[in-house]
Amino acid sequence: MKHFSDNGIPTKETPFEVAETSDVIVTMLPTSSNVLEVYTGQYGLLHGGNPLRPWLLIDASTINPQTSRRVSATISECFLREKRGHRDRPVMLDAPVSGGVLGAEAGNLTFMVLSYI
């Protein structure tokens, strides 16, 4: 993080601090437990409860569907700090990626997007 901040890129210490300054958040984490920690952990994106600033949360982790549904259900109970069009609740998109490291290196990743709305 020091490297980024030294180069003028804003950094934050916790996922919660990221949520406080972001309208859209994209996560791509290695395991279900990492996703739960980042979203619902002590300093997670949802730590502040209602209302939330981010109106769109996209998780591109390739994890079990039960975790994605659990996080989505938690997000669906939240309200937005500022209404977005006709929406007063944030949107969660489950967007796991296929292709692995080789696909990433070749620029050939495929996103599979699912909304639990």
Short mmCIF file of N, CA, C and O in Angstrom, two decimals:
data_model
loop_
_atom_site.label_atom_id
_atom_site.label_comp_id
_atom_site.label_asym_id
_atom_site.label_seq_id
_atom_site.Cartn_x
_atom_site.Cartn_y
_atom_site.Cartn_z
N MET A 1 0.83 -1.19 0.00
CA MET A 1 0.00 0.00 0.00
C MET A 1 0.86 1.25 0.00
O MET A 1 0.50 2.23 -0.61
N LYS A 2 2.02 1.17 0.67
CA LYS A 2 2.91 2.33 0.69
C LYS A 2 3.36 2.69 -0.72
O LYS A 2 3.40 3.87 -1.07
N HIS A 3 3.67 1.68 -1.52
CA HIS A 3 4.07 1.93 -2.91
C HIS A 3 2.99 2.73 -3.65
O HIS A 3 3.28 3.68 -4.35
N PHE A 4 1.73 2.32 -3.49
CA PHE A 4 0.64 3.02 -4.17
C PHE A 4 0.46 4.43 -3.63
O PHE A 4 0.34 5.39 -4.40
N SER A 5 0.44 4.57 -2.31
CA SER A 5 0.23 5.91 -1.74
C SER A 5 1.39 6.84 -2.09
O SER A 5 1.18 8.04 -2.31
N ASP A 6 2.61 6.31 -2.14
CA ASP A 6 3.76 7.12 -2.54
C ASP A 6 3.64 7.61 -3.97
O ASP A 6 4.27 8.60 -4.35
N ASN A 7 2.83 6.91 -4.77
CA ASN A 7 2.64 7.29 -6.16
C ASN A 7 1.31 8.00 -6.40
O ASN A 7 0.82 8.07 -7.53
N GLY A 8 0.73 8.53 -5.32
CA GLY A 8 -0.46 9.35 -5.44
C GLY A 8 -1.78 8.60 -5.57
O GLY A 8 -2.80 9.20 -5.86
N ILE A 9 -1.75 7.31 -5.35
CA ILE A 9 -2.98 6.52 -5.44
C ILE A 9 -3.57 6.39 -4.04
O ILE A 9 -2.89 5.96 -3.11
N PRO A 10 -4.85 6.78 -3.87
CA PRO A 10 -5.46 6.69 -2.54
C PRO A 10 -5.52 5.24 -2.04
O PRO A 10 -5.82 4.33 -2.81
N THR A 11 -5.23 5.03 -0.79
CA THR A 11 -5.32 3.71 -0.18
C THR A 11 -6.19 3.78 1.07
O THR A 11 -6.37 4.84 1.65
N LYS A 12 -6.70 2.64 1.46
CA LYS A 12 -7.51 2.52 2.67
C LYS A 12 -7.00 1.34 3.46
O LYS A 12 -6.43 0.40 2.91
N GLU A 13 -7.23 1.35 4.75
CA GLU A 13 -6.75 0.29 5.63
C GLU A 13 -7.68 -0.92 5.69
O GLU A 13 -7.23 -2.04 5.93
N THR A 14 -8.99 -0.71 5.54
CA THR A 14 -9.95 -1.80 5.70
C THR A 14 -10.98 -1.78 4.56
O THR A 14 -11.20 -0.74 3.93
N PRO A 15 -11.65 -2.91 4.34
CA PRO A 15 -12.73 -2.91 3.36
C PRO A 15 -13.83 -1.89 3.72
O PRO A 15 -14.39 -1.25 2.83
N PHE A 16 -14.11 -1.72 5.01
CA PHE A 16 -15.12 -0.75 5.42
C PHE A 16 -14.75 0.65 4.95
O PHE A 16 -15.60 1.40 4.46
N GLU A 17 -13.48 1.03 5.08
CA GLU A 17 -13.04 2.34 4.62
C GLU A 17 -13.20 2.48 3.10
O GLU A 17 -13.51 3.55 2.60
N VAL A 18 -13.00 1.39 2.38
CA VAL A 18 -13.23 1.41 0.93
C VAL A 18 -14.70 1.68 0.65
O VAL A 18 -15.05 2.50 -0.20
N ALA A 19 -15.58 0.99 1.37
CA ALA A 19 -17.03 1.16 1.16
C ALA A 19 -17.49 2.58 1.46
O ALA A 19 -18.41 3.09 0.83
N GLU A 20 -16.85 3.24 2.41
CA GLU A 20 -17.23 4.60 2.78
C GLU A 20 -16.93 5.62 1.67
O GLU A 20 -17.47 6.72 1.69
N THR A 21 -16.07 5.26 0.73
CA THR A 21 -15.67 6.21 -0.32
C THR A 21 -15.94 5.70 -1.73
O THR A 21 -15.45 6.29 -2.69
N SER A 22 -16.71 4.62 -1.87
CA SER A 22 -16.92 4.00 -3.18
C SER A 22 -18.38 3.85 -3.53
O SER A 22 -19.21 3.56 -2.67
N ASP A 23 -18.68 4.03 -4.81
CA ASP A 23 -20.03 3.80 -5.31
C ASP A 23 -20.20 2.38 -5.84
O ASP A 23 -21.27 1.80 -5.78
N VAL A 24 -19.11 1.83 -6.40
CA VAL A 24 -19.10 0.48 -6.97
C VAL A 24 -17.89 -0.25 -6.40
O VAL A 24 -16.79 0.32 -6.35
N ILE A 25 -18.09 -1.49 -5.99
CA ILE A 25 -17.00 -2.29 -5.46
C ILE A 25 -16.96 -3.62 -6.19
O ILE A 25 -17.99 -4.28 -6.36
N VAL A 26 -15.76 -4.01 -6.63
CA VAL A 26 -15.53 -5.31 -7.27
C VAL A 26 -14.53 -6.07 -6.41
O VAL A 26 -13.45 -5.56 -6.10
N THR A 27 -14.90 -7.28 -6.03
CA THR A 27 -13.98 -8.13 -5.27
C THR A 27 -13.71 -9.41 -6.06
O THR A 27 -14.57 -9.89 -6.80
N MET A 28 -12.50 -9.95 -5.89
CA MET A 28 -12.11 -11.23 -6.48
C MET A 28 -11.15 -11.88 -5.50
O MET A 28 -9.98 -11.52 -5.43
N LEU A 29 -11.69 -12.79 -4.70
CA LEU A 29 -10.95 -13.36 -3.58
C LEU A 29 -10.83 -14.87 -3.74
O LEU A 29 -11.63 -15.50 -4.43
N PRO A 30 -9.83 -15.49 -3.09
CA PRO A 30 -9.54 -16.90 -3.33
C PRO A 30 -10.50 -17.90 -2.69
O PRO A 30 -10.67 -19.00 -3.21
N THR A 31 -11.14 -17.57 -1.56
CA THR A 31 -11.98 -18.56 -0.87
C THR A 31 -13.26 -17.94 -0.34
O THR A 31 -13.37 -16.72 -0.18
N SER A 32 -14.21 -18.81 -0.02
CA SER A 32 -15.47 -18.36 0.58
C SER A 32 -15.24 -17.64 1.90
O SER A 32 -15.87 -16.63 2.19
N SER A 33 -14.31 -18.15 2.71
CA SER A 33 -14.05 -17.50 4.00
C SER A 33 -13.47 -16.11 3.80
O SER A 33 -13.80 -15.19 4.56
N ASN A 34 -12.66 -15.90 2.76
CA ASN A 34 -12.15 -14.57 2.45
C ASN A 34 -13.30 -13.63 2.07
O ASN A 34 -13.33 -12.48 2.50
N VAL A 35 -14.23 -14.12 1.28
CA VAL A 35 -15.38 -13.31 0.86
C VAL A 35 -16.21 -12.91 2.08
O VAL A 35 -16.56 -11.74 2.24
N LEU A 36 -16.49 -13.87 2.95
CA LEU A 36 -17.27 -13.55 4.15
C LEU A 36 -16.55 -12.53 5.02
O LEU A 36 -17.18 -11.60 5.54
N GLU A 37 -15.25 -12.66 5.17
CA GLU A 37 -14.48 -11.72 5.98
C GLU A 37 -14.51 -10.32 5.38
O GLU A 37 -14.73 -9.33 6.08
N VAL A 38 -14.31 -10.22 4.06
CA VAL A 38 -14.27 -8.91 3.41
C VAL A 38 -15.64 -8.23 3.43
O VAL A 38 -15.73 -7.02 3.60
N TYR A 39 -16.70 -9.00 3.28
CA TYR A 39 -18.04 -8.40 3.27
C TYR A 39 -18.64 -8.24 4.66
O TYR A 39 -19.20 -7.19 4.97
N THR A 40 -18.54 -9.27 5.49
CA THR A 40 -19.28 -9.25 6.75
C THR A 40 -18.40 -9.32 7.99
O THR A 40 -18.91 -9.37 9.10
N GLY A 41 -17.09 -9.31 7.82
CA GLY A 41 -16.17 -9.37 8.94
C GLY A 41 -16.17 -8.11 9.78
O GLY A 41 -16.87 -7.13 9.47
N GLN A 42 -15.36 -8.09 10.82
CA GLN A 42 -15.33 -6.98 11.77
C GLN A 42 -15.13 -5.63 11.10
O GLN A 42 -15.75 -4.65 11.49
N TYR A 43 -14.28 -5.56 10.09
CA TYR A 43 -14.05 -4.31 9.36
C TYR A 43 -14.43 -4.46 7.89
O TYR A 43 -13.85 -3.84 7.01
N GLY A 44 -15.44 -5.31 7.65
CA GLY A 44 -15.86 -5.62 6.29
C GLY A 44 -16.63 -4.49 5.63
O GLY A 44 -16.98 -3.48 6.25
N LEU A 45 -16.91 -4.69 4.36
CA LEU A 45 -17.62 -3.69 3.56
C LEU A 45 -18.96 -3.30 4.18
O LEU A 45 -19.40 -2.16 4.06
N LEU A 46 -19.61 -4.25 4.84
CA LEU A 46 -20.93 -4.00 5.42
C LEU A 46 -20.88 -3.66 6.90
O LEU A 46 -21.92 -3.55 7.56
N HIS A 47 -19.70 -3.45 7.44
CA HIS A 47 -19.49 -3.19 8.87
C HIS A 47 -20.35 -2.04 9.40
O HIS A 47 -20.89 -2.12 10.49
N GLY A 48 -20.49 -1.00 8.61
CA GLY A 48 -21.24 0.16 9.07
C GLY A 48 -22.73 -0.02 9.08
O GLY A 48 -23.47 0.81 9.58
N GLY A 49 -23.21 -1.16 8.54
CA GLY A 49 -24.65 -1.39 8.49
C GLY A 49 -25.33 -0.43 7.54
O GLY A 49 -24.77 -0.04 6.53
N ASN A 50 -26.52 -0.06 7.87
CA ASN A 50 -27.30 0.83 7.02
C ASN A 50 -27.03 2.27 7.37
O ASN A 50 -26.80 2.59 8.52
N PRO A 51 -27.12 3.16 6.45
CA PRO A 51 -27.20 2.94 5.00
C PRO A 51 -25.81 2.77 4.39
O PRO A 51 -24.82 3.20 4.96
N LEU A 52 -25.78 2.14 3.21
CA LEU A 52 -24.52 1.90 2.50
C LEU A 52 -24.30 2.94 1.42
O LEU A 52 -25.24 3.41 0.81
N ARG A 53 -23.06 3.27 1.17
CA ARG A 53 -22.75 4.15 0.05
C ARG A 53 -22.71 3.39 -1.27
O ARG A 53 -23.28 3.84 -2.26
N PRO A 54 -21.99 2.24 -1.36
CA PRO A 54 -21.92 1.57 -2.67
C PRO A 54 -23.29 1.07 -3.11
O PRO A 54 -23.99 0.42 -2.35
N TRP A 55 -23.64 1.39 -4.35
CA TRP A 55 -24.93 0.93 -4.88
C TRP A 55 -24.79 -0.37 -5.64
O TRP A 55 -25.76 -1.08 -5.86
N LEU A 56 -23.55 -0.72 -6.05
CA LEU A 56 -23.31 -1.95 -6.80
C LEU A 56 -22.09 -2.64 -6.21
O LEU A 56 -21.02 -2.06 -6.09
N LEU A 57 -22.28 -3.93 -5.85
CA LEU A 57 -21.19 -4.75 -5.34
C LEU A 57 -21.10 -5.98 -6.24
O LEU A 57 -22.10 -6.68 -6.43
N ILE A 58 -19.94 -6.22 -6.81
CA ILE A 58 -19.72 -7.33 -7.73
C ILE A 58 -18.66 -8.23 -7.12
O ILE A 58 -17.54 -7.78 -6.87
N ASP A 59 -19.00 -9.50 -6.90
CA ASP A 59 -18.00 -10.43 -6.41
C ASP A 59 -17.64 -11.38 -7.53
O ASP A 59 -18.47 -12.14 -8.01
N ALA A 60 -16.37 -11.35 -7.96
CA ALA A 60 -15.87 -12.18 -9.05
C ALA A 60 -15.07 -13.37 -8.52
O ALA A 60 -14.30 -13.98 -9.25
N SER A 61 -15.27 -13.72 -7.27
CA SER A 61 -14.59 -14.87 -6.69
C SER A 61 -15.25 -16.16 -7.18
O SER A 61 -16.46 -16.21 -7.35
N THR A 62 -14.45 -17.18 -7.41
CA THR A 62 -14.99 -18.48 -7.77
C THR A 62 -15.11 -19.29 -6.48
O THR A 62 -14.15 -19.92 -6.04
N ILE A 63 -16.29 -19.19 -5.87
CA ILE A 63 -16.53 -19.80 -4.56
C ILE A 63 -17.84 -20.59 -4.60
O ILE A 63 -18.52 -20.62 -5.64
N ASN A 64 -18.21 -21.18 -3.47
CA ASN A 64 -19.45 -21.96 -3.46
C ASN A 64 -20.67 -21.03 -3.52
O ASN A 64 -20.65 -19.92 -3.00
N PRO A 65 -21.73 -21.48 -4.19
CA PRO A 65 -22.92 -20.64 -4.36
C PRO A 65 -23.61 -20.27 -3.05
O PRO A 65 -24.24 -19.23 -2.96
N GLN A 66 -23.49 -21.11 -2.03
CA GLN A 66 -24.13 -20.80 -0.75
C GLN A 66 -23.56 -19.52 -0.14
O GLN A 66 -24.29 -18.70 0.41
N THR A 67 -22.26 -19.34 -0.26
CA THR A 67 -21.64 -18.12 0.27
C THR A 67 -22.12 -16.91 -0.51
O THR A 67 -22.45 -15.88 0.08
N SER A 68 -22.19 -17.03 -1.83
CA SER A 68 -22.67 -15.92 -2.66
C SER A 68 -24.10 -15.55 -2.29
O SER A 68 -24.44 -14.37 -2.16
N ARG A 69 -24.95 -16.56 -2.10
CA ARG A 69 -26.34 -16.29 -1.72
C ARG A 69 -26.42 -15.64 -0.34
O ARG A 69 -27.23 -14.74 -0.12
N ARG A 70 -25.59 -16.11 0.58
CA ARG A 70 -25.59 -15.55 1.94
C ARG A 70 -25.19 -14.07 1.93
O ARG A 70 -25.85 -13.24 2.56
N VAL A 71 -24.13 -13.74 1.21
CA VAL A 71 -23.69 -12.35 1.13
C VAL A 71 -24.74 -11.50 0.43
O VAL A 71 -25.07 -10.40 0.86
N SER A 72 -25.30 -12.03 -0.65
CA SER A 72 -26.33 -11.30 -1.38
C SER A 72 -27.55 -11.03 -0.50
O SER A 72 -28.11 -9.93 -0.53
N ALA A 73 -27.96 -12.01 0.28
CA ALA A 73 -29.11 -11.83 1.17
C ALA A 73 -28.82 -10.75 2.21
O ALA A 73 -29.70 -9.93 2.51
N THR A 74 -27.61 -10.73 2.72
CA THR A 74 -27.24 -9.71 3.70
C THR A 74 -27.28 -8.33 3.06
O THR A 74 -27.81 -7.37 3.64
N ILE A 75 -26.75 -8.21 1.86
CA ILE A 75 -26.74 -6.92 1.15
C ILE A 75 -28.16 -6.48 0.82
O ILE A 75 -28.49 -5.30 0.92
N SER A 76 -29.03 -7.42 0.48
CA SER A 76 -30.40 -7.06 0.10
C SER A 76 -31.20 -6.48 1.26
O SER A 76 -32.22 -5.84 1.06
N GLU A 77 -30.72 -6.68 2.48
CA GLU A 77 -31.39 -6.12 3.66
C GLU A 77 -30.95 -4.68 3.94
O GLU A 77 -31.52 -4.01 4.79
N CYS A 78 -29.94 -4.22 3.22
CA CYS A 78 -29.40 -2.87 3.43
C CYS A 78 -30.14 -1.83 2.58
O CYS A 78 -30.75 -2.18 1.58
N PHE A 79 -30.03 -0.60 2.99
CA PHE A 79 -30.54 0.53 2.21
C PHE A 79 -29.36 1.37 1.75
O PHE A 79 -28.29 1.35 2.34
N LEU A 80 -29.59 2.13 0.69
CA LEU A 80 -28.56 3.03 0.18
C LEU A 80 -28.56 4.35 0.91
O LEU A 80 -29.62 4.86 1.29
N ARG A 81 -27.40 4.91 1.06
CA ARG A 81 -27.27 6.24 1.65
C ARG A 81 -27.95 7.28 0.77
O ARG A 81 -28.62 8.18 1.25
N GLU A 82 -27.77 7.12 -0.55
CA GLU A 82 -28.42 7.99 -1.53
C GLU A 82 -29.15 7.14 -2.54
O GLU A 82 -28.57 6.22 -3.11
N LYS A 83 -30.40 7.43 -2.78
CA LYS A 83 -31.20 6.68 -3.74
C LYS A 83 -30.57 6.79 -5.13
O LYS A 83 -30.08 7.85 -5.51
N ARG A 84 -30.55 5.68 -5.89
CA ARG A 84 -30.01 5.64 -7.24
C ARG A 84 -31.14 5.35 -8.22
O ARG A 84 -31.60 4.22 -8.32
N GLY A 85 -31.59 6.39 -8.91
CA GLY A 85 -32.74 6.22 -9.79
C GLY A 85 -33.93 5.79 -8.96
O GLY A 85 -34.29 6.45 -7.99
N HIS A 86 -34.52 4.66 -9.30
CA HIS A 86 -35.66 4.14 -8.54
C HIS A 86 -35.22 3.17 -7.44
O HIS A 86 -36.04 2.66 -6.70
N ARG A 87 -33.93 2.91 -7.33
CA ARG A 87 -33.41 1.94 -6.36
C ARG A 87 -33.09 2.60 -5.02
O ARG A 87 -32.43 3.62 -4.97
N ASP A 88 -33.52 1.96 -3.95
CA ASP A 88 -33.13 2.42 -2.62
C ASP A 88 -32.33 1.35 -1.87
O ASP A 88 -31.96 1.53 -0.73
N ARG A 89 -32.05 0.24 -2.56
CA ARG A 89 -31.23 -0.84 -1.99
C ARG A 89 -30.07 -1.14 -2.93
O ARG A 89 -30.19 -1.02 -4.14
N PRO A 90 -28.92 -1.56 -2.38
CA PRO A 90 -27.78 -1.91 -3.23
C PRO A 90 -28.04 -3.18 -4.04
O PRO A 90 -28.90 -3.98 -3.68
N VAL A 91 -27.28 -3.33 -5.10
CA VAL A 91 -27.37 -4.50 -5.96
C VAL A 91 -26.09 -5.32 -5.81
O VAL A 91 -24.99 -4.76 -5.81
N MET A 92 -26.25 -6.64 -5.71
CA MET A 92 -25.11 -7.56 -5.63
C MET A 92 -25.14 -8.43 -6.87
O MET A 92 -26.16 -9.01 -7.21
N LEU A 93 -24.00 -8.50 -7.56
CA LEU A 93 -23.85 -9.40 -8.69
C LEU A 93 -22.80 -10.44 -8.35
O LEU A 93 -21.71 -10.11 -7.90
N ASP A 94 -23.14 -11.70 -8.57
CA ASP A 94 -22.21 -12.80 -8.41
C ASP A 94 -21.61 -13.02 -9.80
O ASP A 94 -22.32 -13.32 -10.75
N ALA A 95 -20.30 -12.81 -9.96
CA ALA A 95 -19.67 -12.87 -11.28
C ALA A 95 -18.38 -13.68 -11.24
O ALA A 95 -17.29 -13.16 -11.47
N PRO A 96 -18.48 -15.00 -10.95
CA PRO A 96 -17.27 -15.81 -10.92
C PRO A 96 -16.58 -15.83 -12.28
O PRO A 96 -17.21 -15.61 -13.32
N VAL A 97 -15.29 -16.09 -12.24
CA VAL A 97 -14.46 -16.03 -13.44
C VAL A 97 -13.93 -17.42 -13.75
O VAL A 97 -13.52 -18.15 -12.85
N SER A 98 -13.92 -17.79 -15.03
CA SER A 98 -13.28 -19.04 -15.43
C SER A 98 -12.09 -18.72 -16.33
O SER A 98 -12.07 -17.69 -16.99
N GLY A 99 -11.14 -19.58 -16.32
CA GLY A 99 -9.95 -19.39 -17.15
C GLY A 99 -8.66 -19.52 -16.39
O GLY A 99 -7.61 -19.77 -16.96
N GLY A 100 -8.72 -19.31 -15.07
CA GLY A 100 -7.54 -19.49 -14.23
C GLY A 100 -6.39 -18.55 -14.58
O GLY A 100 -6.54 -17.57 -15.29
N VAL A 101 -5.22 -18.90 -14.08
CA VAL A 101 -4.03 -18.07 -14.28
C VAL A 101 -3.68 -17.98 -15.75
O VAL A 101 -3.35 -16.90 -16.26
N LEU A 102 -3.75 -19.10 -16.46
CA LEU A 102 -3.42 -19.08 -17.89
C LEU A 102 -4.36 -18.17 -18.67
O LEU A 102 -3.93 -17.42 -19.55
N GLY A 103 -5.64 -18.23 -18.35
CA GLY A 103 -6.61 -17.36 -19.01
C GLY A 103 -6.33 -15.90 -18.70
O GLY A 103 -6.45 -15.03 -19.58
N ALA A 104 -5.95 -15.61 -17.46
CA ALA A 104 -5.64 -14.23 -17.08
C ALA A 104 -4.42 -13.74 -17.85
O ALA A 104 -4.40 -12.62 -18.38
N GLU A 105 -3.39 -14.56 -17.91
CA GLU A 105 -2.17 -14.17 -18.62
C GLU A 105 -2.42 -13.95 -20.10
O GLU A 105 -1.81 -13.09 -20.73
N ALA A 106 -3.35 -14.72 -20.68
CA ALA A 106 -3.67 -14.60 -22.10
C ALA A 106 -4.75 -13.56 -22.37
O ALA A 106 -5.07 -13.27 -23.52
N GLY A 107 -5.34 -12.99 -21.30
CA GLY A 107 -6.42 -12.02 -21.47
C GLY A 107 -7.71 -12.67 -21.93
O GLY A 107 -8.50 -12.06 -22.65
N ASN A 108 -7.93 -13.93 -21.53
CA ASN A 108 -9.11 -14.68 -21.99
C ASN A 108 -10.02 -15.13 -20.86
O ASN A 108 -10.64 -16.18 -20.95
N LEU A 109 -10.13 -14.36 -19.81
CA LEU A 109 -11.03 -14.74 -18.72
C LEU A 109 -12.49 -14.57 -19.15
O LEU A 109 -12.81 -13.69 -19.94
N THR A 110 -13.34 -15.40 -18.59
CA THR A 110 -14.77 -15.31 -18.86
C THR A 110 -15.50 -15.05 -17.54
O THR A 110 -15.32 -15.80 -16.58
N PHE A 111 -16.29 -13.98 -17.51
CA PHE A 111 -17.12 -13.68 -16.34
C PHE A 111 -18.50 -14.27 -16.56
O PHE A 111 -19.10 -14.11 -17.62
N MET A 112 -19.01 -14.97 -15.54
CA MET A 112 -20.36 -15.52 -15.57
C MET A 112 -21.15 -14.74 -14.53
O MET A 112 -20.87 -14.84 -13.33
N VAL A 113 -22.11 -13.94 -14.93
CA VAL A 113 -22.77 -13.00 -14.02
C VAL A 113 -24.16 -13.49 -13.66
O VAL A 113 -24.94 -13.86 -14.52
N LEU A 114 -24.46 -13.46 -12.36
CA LEU A 114 -25.75 -13.88 -11.84
C LEU A 114 -26.20 -12.85 -10.80
O LEU A 114 -25.43 -12.44 -9.94
N SER A 115 -27.43 -12.44 -10.90
CA SER A 115 -28.01 -11.54 -9.91
C SER A 115 -29.04 -12.31 -9.11
O SER A 115 -29.83 -13.06 -9.67
N TYR A 116 -29.02 -12.14 -7.80
CA TYR A 116 -30.00 -12.81 -6.94
C TYR A 116 -31.20 -11.91 -6.68
O TYR A 116 -31.94 -12.11 -5.74
N ILE A 117 -31.38 -10.88 -7.50
CA ILE A 117 -32.49 -9.94 -7.30
C ILE A 117 -33.79 -10.62 -7.66
O ILE A 117 -33.93 -11.26 -8.65
#
